[in-house]
Amino acid sequence: MASSLKKLISSFLLVLYYTTIIVASSESRCRRFKSIISFGDSIADTGNYLHLSDVNHLPQTAFLPYGESFFHPPSGRASDGRLIIDFIAEFLGLPYVPPYFGSQNVSFEQGINFAVYGATALDRAFLVGKGIESDFTNVSLSVQLDIFKQILPNLCASSTRDCKEVLGDSLILMGEIGGNDYNYPLFEGKIINEIKELVPLIIKAISSAIVDLIDLGGKTFLVPGGFPAGCSAAYLTLFQTVAEKDHEPFTGCIPWLNEFGEHHNEQLKSELERLQKLYPHVNIIYADYHNPLYRFYQEPAKYGFKNRPLAACCGVGGQYNFTIGKECGYEGVSYCQNPSEYVNWDGYHLTEAAYQKMAEGILNGPYAIPAFDWSCLGSGSVDKEYSFSS
């Protein structure tokens, strides 16, 4: 009898233990985010590159038609309107995240964005040493992270809460980053096998940044993969000598470029899974940018786009309305009057409409792995059926 009672108590305690673990795990996955901290490149840049530029040599994103669908005048975003980071902020009921560079009052409440147009995951000196010498920004991922670490003591000093607690309540957007590390050598004519050697180095740079931020108190990371580059007007124009038979029959995209992008994404997912096992108390979410975007090219009408989804809305010339050196924002370059029907904005970047649908698929759909858990949030907070304004 005593033995049976002892076993029963042991079983009860074991169930209680695992229940506690599961509940604790569940609670740690659902958070009321109080700010967004962002690192990356032009896919998330809300104005940093514009503020870093010489006033006499402003980037194209400083001029119309950039921003014409929403911000008026241009904000420095590489689109006709809002980016994925903006739709995430709307969804969470947070302010649009201002660029760090050029901001007067940096605070966690406003959110902080270090993403810079043209930024790379790997440092400039390393890429130059590899013979990649494009005129790119020097604000790589490690530089962005170093700046954040430098300003963190002052940011925390101005808060009434513990620094780790503030970081724990922030959604940390880690990218998209790494795409430019491939773009520059591809546009310089480097062979794909040579470029493939960069993949593990880029993944390591992203992983190291995440670990640094975990050590500082970060709890939730949204880490995007790359786009299907073989469907971009820029690459389709660059490789326009590729025979029609070597394009995908249903989309018209270049398959070997998309396969390379998927290789990067698979390596990134594997590394994120490894990190998640090492740090079970944090939530590391992979944002699939490849598959929703690829579906727009496969079935444009289903998602509200026109049946010529590969062409840029803003551009001039050729099959894809894109000419290298005569791009969107330059004098004499026109743009479509209905950007919401286009996927591709300027040959490199997407329209607000495409970003909006991608954001919806990440926040409420199948393109966040694992999916976001909004179960702990009341009706007065995040609305799971949130419909983005157009």
mmCIF file of C-alpha atoms in Angstrom:
data_model
loop_
_atom_site.group_PDB
_atom_site.id
_atom_site.type_symbol
_atom_site.label_atom_id
_atom_site.label_comp_id
_atom_site.label_asym_id
_atom_site.label_seq_id
_atom_site.Cartn_x
_atom_site.Cartn_y
_atom_site.Cartn_z
ATOM 1 C CA MET A 1 0.000 0.000 0.000
ATOM 2 C CA ALA A 2 2.761 2.403 0.986
ATOM 3 C CA SER A 3 4.657 1.462 -2.171
ATOM 4 C CA SER A 4 1.571 2.139 -4.347
ATOM 5 C CA LEU A 5 0.993 5.471 -2.630
ATOM 6 C CA LYS A 6 4.628 6.410 -3.157
ATOM 7 C CA LYS A 7 4.361 5.566 -6.876
ATOM 8 C CA LEU A 8 1.142 7.573 -7.146
ATOM 9 C CA ILE A 9 2.759 10.599 -5.525
ATOM 10 C CA SER A 10 5.835 10.241 -7.748
ATOM 11 C CA SER A 11 3.625 10.045 -10.848
ATOM 12 C CA PHE A 12 1.650 13.085 -9.715
ATOM 13 C CA LEU A 13 4.824 15.095 -9.110
ATOM 14 C CA LEU A 14 6.191 14.055 -12.524
ATOM 15 C CA VAL A 15 2.991 15.171 -14.280
ATOM 16 C CA LEU A 16 3.035 18.398 -12.279
ATOM 17 C CA TYR A 17 6.670 18.968 -13.266
ATOM 18 C CA TYR A 18 6.028 18.519 -16.993
ATOM 19 C CA THR A 19 2.836 20.578 -16.807
ATOM 20 C CA THR A 20 4.823 23.393 -15.221
ATOM 21 C CA ILE A 21 7.475 23.136 -17.941
ATOM 22 C CA ILE A 22 4.854 23.204 -20.708
ATOM 23 C CA VAL A 23 2.989 26.155 -19.173
ATOM 24 C CA ALA A 24 6.218 28.070 -18.645
ATOM 25 C CA SER A 25 7.261 27.330 -22.223
ATOM 26 C CA SER A 26 3.876 28.461 -23.528
ATOM 27 C CA GLU A 27 4.009 31.685 -21.548
ATOM 28 C CA SER A 28 7.491 32.445 -22.794
ATOM 29 C CA ARG A 29 6.299 32.142 -26.409
ATOM 30 C CA CYS A 30 3.520 34.731 -26.103
ATOM 31 C CA ARG A 31 4.649 38.252 -25.285
ATOM 32 C CA ARG A 32 3.185 41.737 -25.252
ATOM 33 C CA PHE A 33 5.860 43.397 -27.336
ATOM 34 C CA LYS A 34 6.543 46.957 -26.237
ATOM 35 C CA SER A 35 9.041 47.855 -28.946
ATOM 36 C CA ILE A 36 10.741 46.711 -32.132
ATOM 37 C CA ILE A 37 14.519 46.630 -32.586
ATOM 38 C CA SER A 38 15.626 46.120 -36.178
ATOM 39 C CA PHE A 39 18.860 45.214 -37.959
ATOM 40 C CA GLY A 40 19.245 44.634 -41.685
ATOM 41 C CA ASP A 41 19.370 46.175 -45.143
ATOM 42 C CA SER A 42 17.005 48.026 -47.513
ATOM 43 C CA ILE A 43 14.168 45.543 -46.928
ATOM 44 C CA ALA A 44 13.818 47.042 -43.423
ATOM 45 C CA ASP A 45 15.526 50.459 -43.784
ATOM 46 C CA THR A 46 13.074 53.176 -42.722
ATOM 47 C CA GLY A 47 15.424 56.061 -43.557
ATOM 48 C CA ASN A 48 18.929 55.347 -42.262
ATOM 49 C CA TYR A 49 20.658 55.396 -45.652
ATOM 50 C CA LEU A 50 18.946 58.665 -46.513
ATOM 51 C CA HIS A 51 20.259 60.285 -43.316
ATOM 52 C CA LEU A 52 23.746 58.861 -43.837
ATOM 53 C CA SER A 53 23.966 60.225 -47.393
ATOM 54 C CA ASP A 54 25.634 63.420 -48.572
ATOM 55 C CA VAL A 55 22.930 66.087 -48.995
ATOM 56 C CA ASN A 56 24.399 66.844 -52.417
ATOM 57 C CA HIS A 57 24.236 63.195 -53.481
ATOM 58 C CA LEU A 58 20.986 61.854 -52.069
ATOM 59 C CA PRO A 59 19.894 58.286 -52.911
ATOM 60 C CA GLN A 60 16.987 57.512 -55.227
ATOM 61 C CA THR A 61 14.803 56.725 -52.207
ATOM 62 C CA ALA A 62 14.880 60.443 -51.347
ATOM 63 C CA PHE A 63 12.803 61.261 -54.404
ATOM 64 C CA LEU A 64 9.352 60.528 -55.738
ATOM 65 C CA PRO A 65 7.849 58.178 -56.670
ATOM 66 C CA TYR A 66 9.375 56.457 -53.610
ATOM 67 C CA GLY A 67 6.825 56.754 -50.814
ATOM 68 C CA GLU A 68 4.085 58.018 -53.114
ATOM 69 C CA SER A 69 1.510 55.430 -51.965
ATOM 70 C CA PHE A 70 1.715 56.255 -48.266
ATOM 71 C CA PHE A 71 4.347 58.520 -46.730
ATOM 72 C CA HIS A 72 4.451 61.624 -48.979
ATOM 73 C CA PRO A 73 7.143 62.889 -49.134
ATOM 74 C CA PRO A 74 9.627 59.992 -49.489
ATOM 75 C CA SER A 75 10.886 58.665 -46.146
ATOM 76 C CA GLY A 76 13.935 56.798 -47.440
ATOM 77 C CA ARG A 77 12.093 53.474 -47.667
ATOM 78 C CA ALA A 78 12.864 51.477 -50.817
ATOM 79 C CA SER A 79 9.256 51.058 -51.873
ATOM 80 C CA ASP A 80 6.193 53.057 -52.884
ATOM 81 C CA GLY A 81 4.985 52.841 -49.277
ATOM 82 C CA ARG A 82 5.235 50.738 -46.166
ATOM 83 C CA LEU A 83 7.617 47.835 -45.570
ATOM 84 C CA ILE A 84 7.091 44.582 -43.669
ATOM 85 C CA ILE A 85 8.504 46.210 -40.515
ATOM 86 C CA ASP A 86 5.833 48.928 -40.781
ATOM 87 C CA PHE A 87 3.011 46.410 -41.039
ATOM 88 C CA ILE A 88 4.401 44.523 -38.043
ATOM 89 C CA ALA A 89 4.402 47.792 -36.051
ATOM 90 C CA GLU A 90 0.786 48.479 -37.080
ATOM 91 C CA PHE A 91 -0.240 44.964 -36.105
ATOM 92 C CA LEU A 92 1.340 45.326 -32.656
ATOM 93 C CA GLY A 93 -0.102 48.801 -32.121
ATOM 94 C CA LEU A 94 3.404 50.295 -31.966
ATOM 95 C CA PRO A 95 4.820 53.408 -33.671
ATOM 96 C CA TYR A 96 6.510 53.096 -37.061
ATOM 97 C CA VAL A 97 10.108 52.368 -36.146
ATOM 98 C CA PRO A 98 12.242 55.451 -36.849
ATOM 99 C CA PRO A 99 15.745 55.203 -38.321
ATOM 100 C CA TYR A 100 18.496 55.411 -35.715
ATOM 101 C CA PHE A 101 20.583 57.745 -37.865
ATOM 102 C CA GLY A 102 19.071 61.195 -37.913
ATOM 103 C CA SER A 103 16.780 60.595 -34.921
ATOM 104 C CA GLN A 104 16.858 63.188 -32.165
ATOM 105 C CA ASN A 105 15.388 61.157 -29.323
ATOM 106 C CA VAL A 106 16.217 57.454 -29.537
ATOM 107 C CA SER A 107 14.126 55.327 -27.170
ATOM 108 C CA PHE A 108 12.815 51.820 -26.710
ATOM 109 C CA GLU A 109 9.268 53.216 -26.693
ATOM 110 C CA GLN A 110 9.639 54.448 -30.277
ATOM 111 C CA GLY A 111 11.631 51.410 -31.349
ATOM 112 C CA ILE A 112 15.082 51.517 -32.926
ATOM 113 C CA ASN A 113 16.027 50.635 -36.482
ATOM 114 C CA PHE A 114 19.661 50.168 -37.559
ATOM 115 C CA ALA A 115 18.913 48.616 -40.977
ATOM 116 C CA VAL A 116 20.727 50.383 -43.818
ATOM 117 C CA TYR A 117 20.128 50.187 -47.554
ATOM 118 C CA GLY A 118 22.948 48.161 -49.129
ATOM 119 C CA ALA A 119 24.174 46.718 -45.818
ATOM 120 C CA THR A 120 25.884 43.330 -45.732
ATOM 121 C CA ALA A 121 26.079 40.559 -43.150
ATOM 122 C CA LEU A 122 29.849 40.355 -43.605
ATOM 123 C CA ASP A 123 32.181 43.282 -42.961
ATOM 124 C CA ARG A 124 33.272 45.488 -45.835
ATOM 125 C CA ALA A 125 36.991 44.764 -45.340
ATOM 126 C CA PHE A 126 36.369 41.023 -45.568
ATOM 127 C CA LEU A 127 34.371 41.343 -48.795
ATOM 128 C CA VAL A 128 36.986 43.633 -50.343
ATOM 129 C CA GLY A 129 39.610 41.046 -49.407
ATOM 130 C CA LYS A 130 37.567 38.513 -51.382
ATOM 131 C CA GLY A 131 37.714 40.760 -54.434
ATOM 132 C CA ILE A 132 34.175 42.093 -54.036
ATOM 133 C CA GLU A 133 34.634 45.813 -54.508
ATOM 134 C CA SER A 134 31.203 47.284 -55.158
ATOM 135 C CA ASP A 135 30.517 50.733 -53.752
ATOM 136 C CA PHE A 136 28.490 49.525 -50.807
ATOM 137 C CA THR A 137 27.721 50.950 -47.403
ATOM 138 C CA ASN A 138 30.121 50.265 -44.549
ATOM 139 C CA VAL A 139 27.309 49.706 -42.023
ATOM 140 C CA SER A 140 27.457 45.908 -41.933
ATOM 141 C CA LEU A 141 25.550 43.788 -39.407
ATOM 142 C CA SER A 142 28.433 43.811 -36.914
ATOM 143 C CA VAL A 143 28.694 47.614 -37.190
ATOM 144 C CA GLN A 144 24.946 47.953 -36.556
ATOM 145 C CA LEU A 145 25.217 45.677 -33.531
ATOM 146 C CA ASP A 146 28.243 47.546 -32.162
ATOM 147 C CA ILE A 147 26.355 50.849 -32.374
ATOM 148 C CA PHE A 148 23.450 49.296 -30.493
ATOM 149 C CA LYS A 149 25.777 48.038 -27.760
ATOM 150 C CA GLN A 150 27.365 51.491 -27.464
ATOM 151 C CA ILE A 151 24.055 53.313 -26.970
ATOM 152 C CA LEU A 152 22.460 50.601 -24.817
ATOM 153 C CA PRO A 153 23.695 51.942 -21.414
ATOM 154 C CA ASN A 154 22.167 55.357 -22.105
ATOM 155 C CA LEU A 155 18.951 53.809 -23.408
ATOM 156 C CA CYS A 156 18.648 51.690 -20.278
ATOM 157 C CA ALA A 157 19.506 54.602 -17.996
ATOM 158 C CA SER A 158 16.517 56.516 -19.351
ATOM 159 C CA SER A 159 14.160 53.603 -18.657
ATOM 160 C CA THR A 160 12.504 52.814 -15.331
ATOM 161 C CA ARG A 161 12.796 49.087 -16.054
ATOM 162 C CA ASP A 162 15.710 46.685 -15.999
ATOM 163 C CA CYS A 163 17.630 46.631 -19.281
ATOM 164 C CA LYS A 164 17.226 42.887 -19.829
ATOM 165 C CA GLU A 165 13.522 43.192 -19.141
ATOM 166 C CA VAL A 166 13.177 45.931 -21.772
ATOM 167 C CA LEU A 167 15.039 43.838 -24.355
ATOM 168 C CA GLY A 168 12.935 40.816 -23.393
ATOM 169 C CA ASP A 169 9.780 42.774 -24.204
ATOM 170 C CA SER A 170 11.102 43.781 -27.633
ATOM 171 C CA LEU A 171 10.574 42.005 -30.926
ATOM 172 C CA ILE A 172 14.029 41.845 -32.509
ATOM 173 C CA LEU A 173 13.907 41.807 -36.305
ATOM 174 C CA MET A 174 17.171 40.292 -37.521
ATOM 175 C CA GLY A 175 17.165 41.096 -41.207
ATOM 176 C CA GLU A 176 16.595 40.496 -43.936
ATOM 177 C CA ILE A 177 20.411 40.545 -44.111
ATOM 178 C CA GLY A 178 22.868 38.683 -46.312
ATOM 179 C CA GLY A 179 21.206 39.266 -49.666
ATOM 180 C CA ASN A 180 23.622 42.046 -50.594
ATOM 181 C CA ASP A 181 26.604 39.817 -49.805
ATOM 182 C CA TYR A 182 25.430 37.785 -52.809
ATOM 183 C CA ASN A 183 24.089 40.665 -54.925
ATOM 184 C CA TYR A 184 27.385 42.523 -55.160
ATOM 185 C CA PRO A 185 29.516 39.631 -56.443
ATOM 186 C CA LEU A 186 26.744 38.439 -58.778
ATOM 187 C CA PHE A 187 26.534 41.881 -60.376
ATOM 188 C CA GLU A 188 30.335 41.917 -60.605
ATOM 189 C CA GLY A 189 30.205 38.709 -62.642
ATOM 190 C CA LYS A 190 31.574 36.292 -60.034
ATOM 191 C CA ILE A 191 30.677 32.633 -60.551
ATOM 192 C CA ILE A 192 28.020 31.037 -58.348
ATOM 193 C CA ASN A 193 30.334 28.360 -56.901
ATOM 194 C CA GLU A 194 32.668 31.079 -55.640
ATOM 195 C CA ILE A 195 29.756 32.982 -54.104
ATOM 196 C CA LYS A 196 28.420 29.802 -52.470
ATOM 197 C CA GLU A 197 31.510 29.778 -50.245
ATOM 198 C CA LEU A 198 30.100 32.869 -48.503
ATOM 199 C CA VAL A 199 26.931 31.089 -47.307
ATOM 200 C CA PRO A 200 28.300 29.510 -44.078
ATOM 201 C CA LEU A 201 30.104 32.760 -43.227
ATOM 202 C CA ILE A 202 26.921 34.800 -43.627
ATOM 203 C CA ILE A 203 24.919 32.316 -41.562
ATOM 204 C CA LYS A 204 27.590 32.477 -38.847
ATOM 205 C CA ALA A 205 27.450 36.303 -38.822
ATOM 206 C CA ILE A 206 23.660 36.247 -38.345
ATOM 207 C CA SER A 207 23.911 33.539 -35.682
ATOM 208 C CA SER A 208 26.623 35.408 -33.755
ATOM 209 C CA ALA A 209 24.526 38.580 -33.732
ATOM 210 C CA ILE A 210 21.543 36.662 -32.332
ATOM 211 C CA VAL A 211 23.690 35.100 -29.580
ATOM 212 C CA ASP A 212 25.064 38.528 -28.620
ATOM 213 C CA LEU A 213 21.527 39.883 -28.325
ATOM 214 C CA ILE A 214 20.390 36.859 -26.295
ATOM 215 C CA ASP A 215 23.232 37.578 -23.860
ATOM 216 C CA LEU A 216 21.972 41.165 -23.585
ATOM 217 C CA GLY A 217 18.453 39.959 -22.742
ATOM 218 C CA GLY A 218 16.727 39.435 -26.096
ATOM 219 C CA LYS A 219 13.884 36.906 -25.928
ATOM 220 C CA THR A 220 12.097 36.964 -29.288
ATOM 221 C CA PHE A 221 13.777 37.059 -32.682
ATOM 222 C CA LEU A 222 12.174 37.204 -36.112
ATOM 223 C CA VAL A 223 14.818 36.115 -38.615
ATOM 224 C CA PRO A 224 13.851 36.371 -42.297
ATOM 225 C CA GLY A 225 15.229 34.291 -45.117
ATOM 226 C CA GLY A 226 15.917 35.696 -48.562
ATOM 227 C CA PHE A 227 13.729 36.463 -51.566
ATOM 228 C CA PRO A 228 13.532 34.318 -54.732
ATOM 229 C CA ALA A 229 16.148 36.457 -56.498
ATOM 230 C CA GLY A 230 15.597 34.638 -59.786
ATOM 231 C CA CYS A 231 12.261 36.442 -60.075
ATOM 232 C CA SER A 232 13.597 39.986 -59.639
ATOM 233 C CA ALA A 233 13.561 42.322 -62.627
ATOM 234 C CA ALA A 234 17.186 43.282 -61.893
ATOM 235 C CA TYR A 235 18.477 39.713 -62.188
ATOM 236 C CA LEU A 236 16.198 38.837 -65.084
ATOM 237 C CA THR A 237 17.686 41.831 -66.915
ATOM 238 C CA LEU A 238 21.265 41.057 -65.839
ATOM 239 C CA PHE A 239 20.954 37.486 -67.126
ATOM 240 C CA GLN A 240 18.726 38.287 -70.102
ATOM 241 C CA THR A 241 21.006 36.251 -72.382
ATOM 242 C CA VAL A 242 19.762 33.113 -70.602
ATOM 243 C CA ALA A 243 17.708 31.111 -73.090
ATOM 244 C CA GLU A 244 13.941 31.084 -72.620
ATOM 245 C CA LYS A 245 14.038 27.306 -72.128
ATOM 246 C CA ASP A 246 16.246 27.871 -69.063
ATOM 247 C CA HIS A 247 13.552 29.936 -67.344
ATOM 248 C CA GLU A 248 10.885 28.328 -65.180
ATOM 249 C CA PRO A 249 7.904 27.597 -67.461
ATOM 250 C CA PHE A 250 5.147 28.825 -65.135
ATOM 251 C CA THR A 251 6.807 31.883 -63.597
ATOM 252 C CA GLY A 252 9.539 32.936 -66.038
ATOM 253 C CA CYS A 253 12.022 33.101 -63.140
ATOM 254 C CA ILE A 254 15.637 31.909 -63.305
ATOM 255 C CA PRO A 255 15.732 28.535 -61.476
ATOM 256 C CA TRP A 256 19.420 28.346 -60.533
ATOM 257 C CA LEU A 257 19.212 31.696 -58.722
ATOM 258 C CA ASN A 258 16.140 30.588 -56.781
ATOM 259 C CA GLU A 259 17.821 27.295 -55.920
ATOM 260 C CA PHE A 260 20.817 29.193 -54.580
ATOM 261 C CA GLY A 261 18.485 31.345 -52.469
ATOM 262 C CA GLU A 262 16.781 28.255 -51.101
ATOM 263 C CA HIS A 263 20.189 26.796 -50.225
ATOM 264 C CA HIS A 264 20.903 29.909 -48.116
ATOM 265 C CA ASN A 265 17.468 29.675 -46.487
ATOM 266 C CA GLU A 266 17.871 25.994 -45.619
ATOM 267 C CA GLN A 267 21.255 26.658 -44.017
ATOM 268 C CA LEU A 268 19.769 29.559 -42.060
ATOM 269 C CA LYS A 269 16.839 27.452 -40.821
ATOM 270 C CA SER A 270 19.206 24.696 -39.686
ATOM 271 C CA GLU A 271 21.281 27.191 -37.717
ATOM 272 C CA LEU A 272 18.197 28.729 -36.110
ATOM 273 C CA GLU A 273 17.041 25.259 -35.041
ATOM 274 C CA ARG A 274 20.458 24.674 -33.484
ATOM 275 C CA LEU A 275 20.268 27.977 -31.608
ATOM 276 C CA GLN A 276 16.743 27.246 -30.406
ATOM 277 C CA LYS A 277 17.947 23.997 -28.807
ATOM 278 C CA LEU A 278 20.866 25.812 -27.159
ATOM 279 C CA TYR A 279 18.622 28.612 -25.852
ATOM 280 C CA PRO A 280 15.214 27.038 -25.072
ATOM 281 C CA HIS A 281 14.171 30.086 -23.001
ATOM 282 C CA VAL A 282 14.079 32.320 -26.098
ATOM 283 C CA ASN A 283 11.841 32.204 -29.165
ATOM 284 C CA ILE A 284 13.634 32.208 -32.516
ATOM 285 C CA ILE A 285 11.184 32.490 -35.409
ATOM 286 C CA TYR A 286 12.148 31.987 -39.039
ATOM 287 C CA ALA A 287 10.268 34.334 -41.395
ATOM 288 C CA ASP A 288 9.816 32.691 -44.783
ATOM 289 C CA TYR A 289 10.114 35.503 -47.351
ATOM 290 C CA HIS A 290 10.744 33.120 -50.256
ATOM 291 C CA ASN A 291 7.552 31.083 -50.512
ATOM 292 C CA PRO A 292 4.845 33.768 -50.218
ATOM 293 C CA LEU A 293 6.647 35.933 -52.755
ATOM 294 C CA TYR A 294 7.150 33.008 -55.112
ATOM 295 C CA ARG A 295 3.426 32.296 -54.952
ATOM 296 C CA PHE A 296 2.691 35.845 -56.117
ATOM 297 C CA TYR A 297 4.695 35.046 -59.245
ATOM 298 C CA GLN A 298 3.000 31.667 -59.693
ATOM 299 C CA GLU A 299 -0.589 32.886 -59.276
ATOM 300 C CA PRO A 300 -0.592 36.702 -59.432
ATOM 301 C CA ALA A 301 -4.346 37.107 -60.033
ATOM 302 C CA LYS A 302 -5.173 35.031 -56.948
ATOM 303 C CA TYR A 303 -3.362 37.590 -54.785
ATOM 304 C CA GLY A 304 -4.672 40.681 -56.580
ATOM 305 C CA PHE A 305 -1.681 41.304 -58.868
ATOM 306 C CA LYS A 306 -1.626 41.697 -62.624
ATOM 307 C CA ASN A 307 -0.680 38.873 -64.899
ATOM 308 C CA ARG A 308 2.748 40.338 -65.636
ATOM 309 C CA PRO A 309 4.214 40.117 -62.144
ATOM 310 C CA LEU A 310 7.919 40.108 -63.072
ATOM 311 C CA ALA A 311 8.015 43.640 -64.500
ATOM 312 C CA ALA A 312 8.907 46.575 -62.251
ATOM 313 C CA CYS A 313 6.272 49.227 -61.571
ATOM 314 C CA CYS A 314 8.879 51.988 -61.513
ATOM 315 C CA GLY A 315 11.483 51.771 -64.263
ATOM 316 C CA VAL A 316 12.070 52.002 -67.961
ATOM 317 C CA GLY A 317 13.043 49.749 -70.866
ATOM 318 C CA GLY A 318 13.246 46.106 -71.780
ATOM 319 C CA GLN A 319 11.015 43.154 -71.098
ATOM 320 C CA TYR A 320 10.952 43.821 -67.348
ATOM 321 C CA ASN A 321 10.670 47.637 -67.349
ATOM 322 C CA PHE A 322 14.160 47.849 -65.853
ATOM 323 C CA THR A 323 17.476 49.245 -67.073
ATOM 324 C CA ILE A 324 20.636 49.085 -64.967
ATOM 325 C CA GLY A 325 21.910 52.643 -64.486
ATOM 326 C CA LYS A 326 18.534 54.195 -65.354
ATOM 327 C CA GLU A 327 16.502 53.157 -62.374
ATOM 328 C CA CYS A 328 13.547 54.323 -60.318
ATOM 329 C CA GLY A 329 14.045 57.786 -58.827
ATOM 330 C CA TYR A 330 16.252 58.995 -61.682
ATOM 331 C CA GLU A 331 15.083 61.837 -63.870
ATOM 332 C CA GLY A 332 12.984 60.678 -66.798
ATOM 333 C CA VAL A 333 12.118 57.299 -65.275
ATOM 334 C CA SER A 334 8.354 56.788 -65.081
ATOM 335 C CA TYR A 335 6.243 54.614 -62.822
ATOM 336 C CA CYS A 336 2.912 52.814 -63.026
ATOM 337 C CA GLN A 337 -0.261 54.484 -61.797
ATOM 338 C CA ASN A 338 -1.471 51.345 -60.008
ATOM 339 C CA PRO A 339 1.431 50.050 -57.854
ATOM 340 C CA SER A 340 -0.953 47.955 -55.739
ATOM 341 C CA GLU A 341 -1.347 45.653 -58.772
ATOM 342 C CA TYR A 342 2.415 45.093 -59.025
ATOM 343 C CA VAL A 343 4.686 42.796 -57.021
ATOM 344 C CA ASN A 344 7.959 44.396 -58.105
ATOM 345 C CA TRP A 345 8.481 48.069 -57.312
ATOM 346 C CA ASP A 346 11.855 49.161 -58.704
ATOM 347 C CA GLY A 347 13.561 46.004 -59.963
ATOM 348 C CA TYR A 348 15.203 45.227 -56.622
ATOM 349 C CA HIS A 349 12.487 45.843 -54.050
ATOM 350 C CA LEU A 350 8.769 45.129 -53.704
ATOM 351 C CA THR A 351 5.632 47.237 -53.621
ATOM 352 C CA GLU A 352 3.782 48.091 -50.445
ATOM 353 C CA ALA A 353 1.005 45.716 -51.593
ATOM 354 C CA ALA A 354 3.417 42.780 -51.795
ATOM 355 C CA TYR A 355 4.988 43.598 -48.425
ATOM 356 C CA GLN A 356 1.532 43.866 -46.859
ATOM 357 C CA LYS A 357 0.497 40.387 -47.987
ATOM 358 C CA MET A 358 3.846 38.937 -46.888
ATOM 359 C CA ALA A 359 3.488 40.539 -43.449
ATOM 360 C CA GLU A 360 -0.003 39.065 -43.046
ATOM 361 C CA GLY A 361 1.338 35.612 -43.904
ATOM 362 C CA ILE A 362 4.088 35.947 -41.290
ATOM 363 C CA LEU A 363 1.984 37.381 -38.469
ATOM 364 C CA ASN A 364 -1.137 35.260 -38.883
ATOM 365 C CA GLY A 365 -0.330 32.699 -41.536
ATOM 366 C CA PRO A 366 1.960 29.827 -42.337
ATOM 367 C CA TYR A 367 5.137 31.775 -43.073
ATOM 368 C CA ALA A 368 6.491 32.101 -39.526
ATOM 369 C CA ILE A 369 8.236 28.971 -38.238
ATOM 370 C CA PRO A 370 7.227 28.384 -35.483
ATOM 371 C CA ALA A 371 4.047 30.437 -35.749
ATOM 372 C CA PHE A 372 3.592 33.467 -33.524
ATOM 373 C CA ASP A 373 1.545 32.762 -30.411
ATOM 374 C CA TRP A 374 -0.911 35.599 -29.704
ATOM 375 C CA SER A 375 -3.019 33.549 -27.252
ATOM 376 C CA CYS A 376 -2.058 35.520 -24.147
ATOM 377 C CA LEU A 377 -3.096 38.857 -25.614
ATOM 378 C CA GLY A 378 -6.497 40.356 -24.858
ATOM 379 C CA SER A 379 -8.913 41.807 -27.389
ATOM 380 C CA GLY A 380 -7.701 45.288 -26.516
ATOM 381 C CA SER A 381 -4.210 44.411 -27.697
ATOM 382 C CA VAL A 382 -3.278 42.579 -30.892
ATOM 383 C CA ASP A 383 -6.245 41.646 -33.092
ATOM 384 C CA LYS A 384 -5.575 38.255 -34.646
ATOM 385 C CA GLU A 385 -7.987 39.110 -37.466
ATOM 386 C CA TYR A 386 -6.336 42.481 -38.042
ATOM 387 C CA SER A 387 -7.003 43.843 -41.497
ATOM 388 C CA PHE A 388 -4.297 46.178 -42.728
ATOM 389 C CA SER A 389 -5.466 49.515 -44.073
ATOM 390 C CA SER A 390 -4.716 50.139 -47.721
#
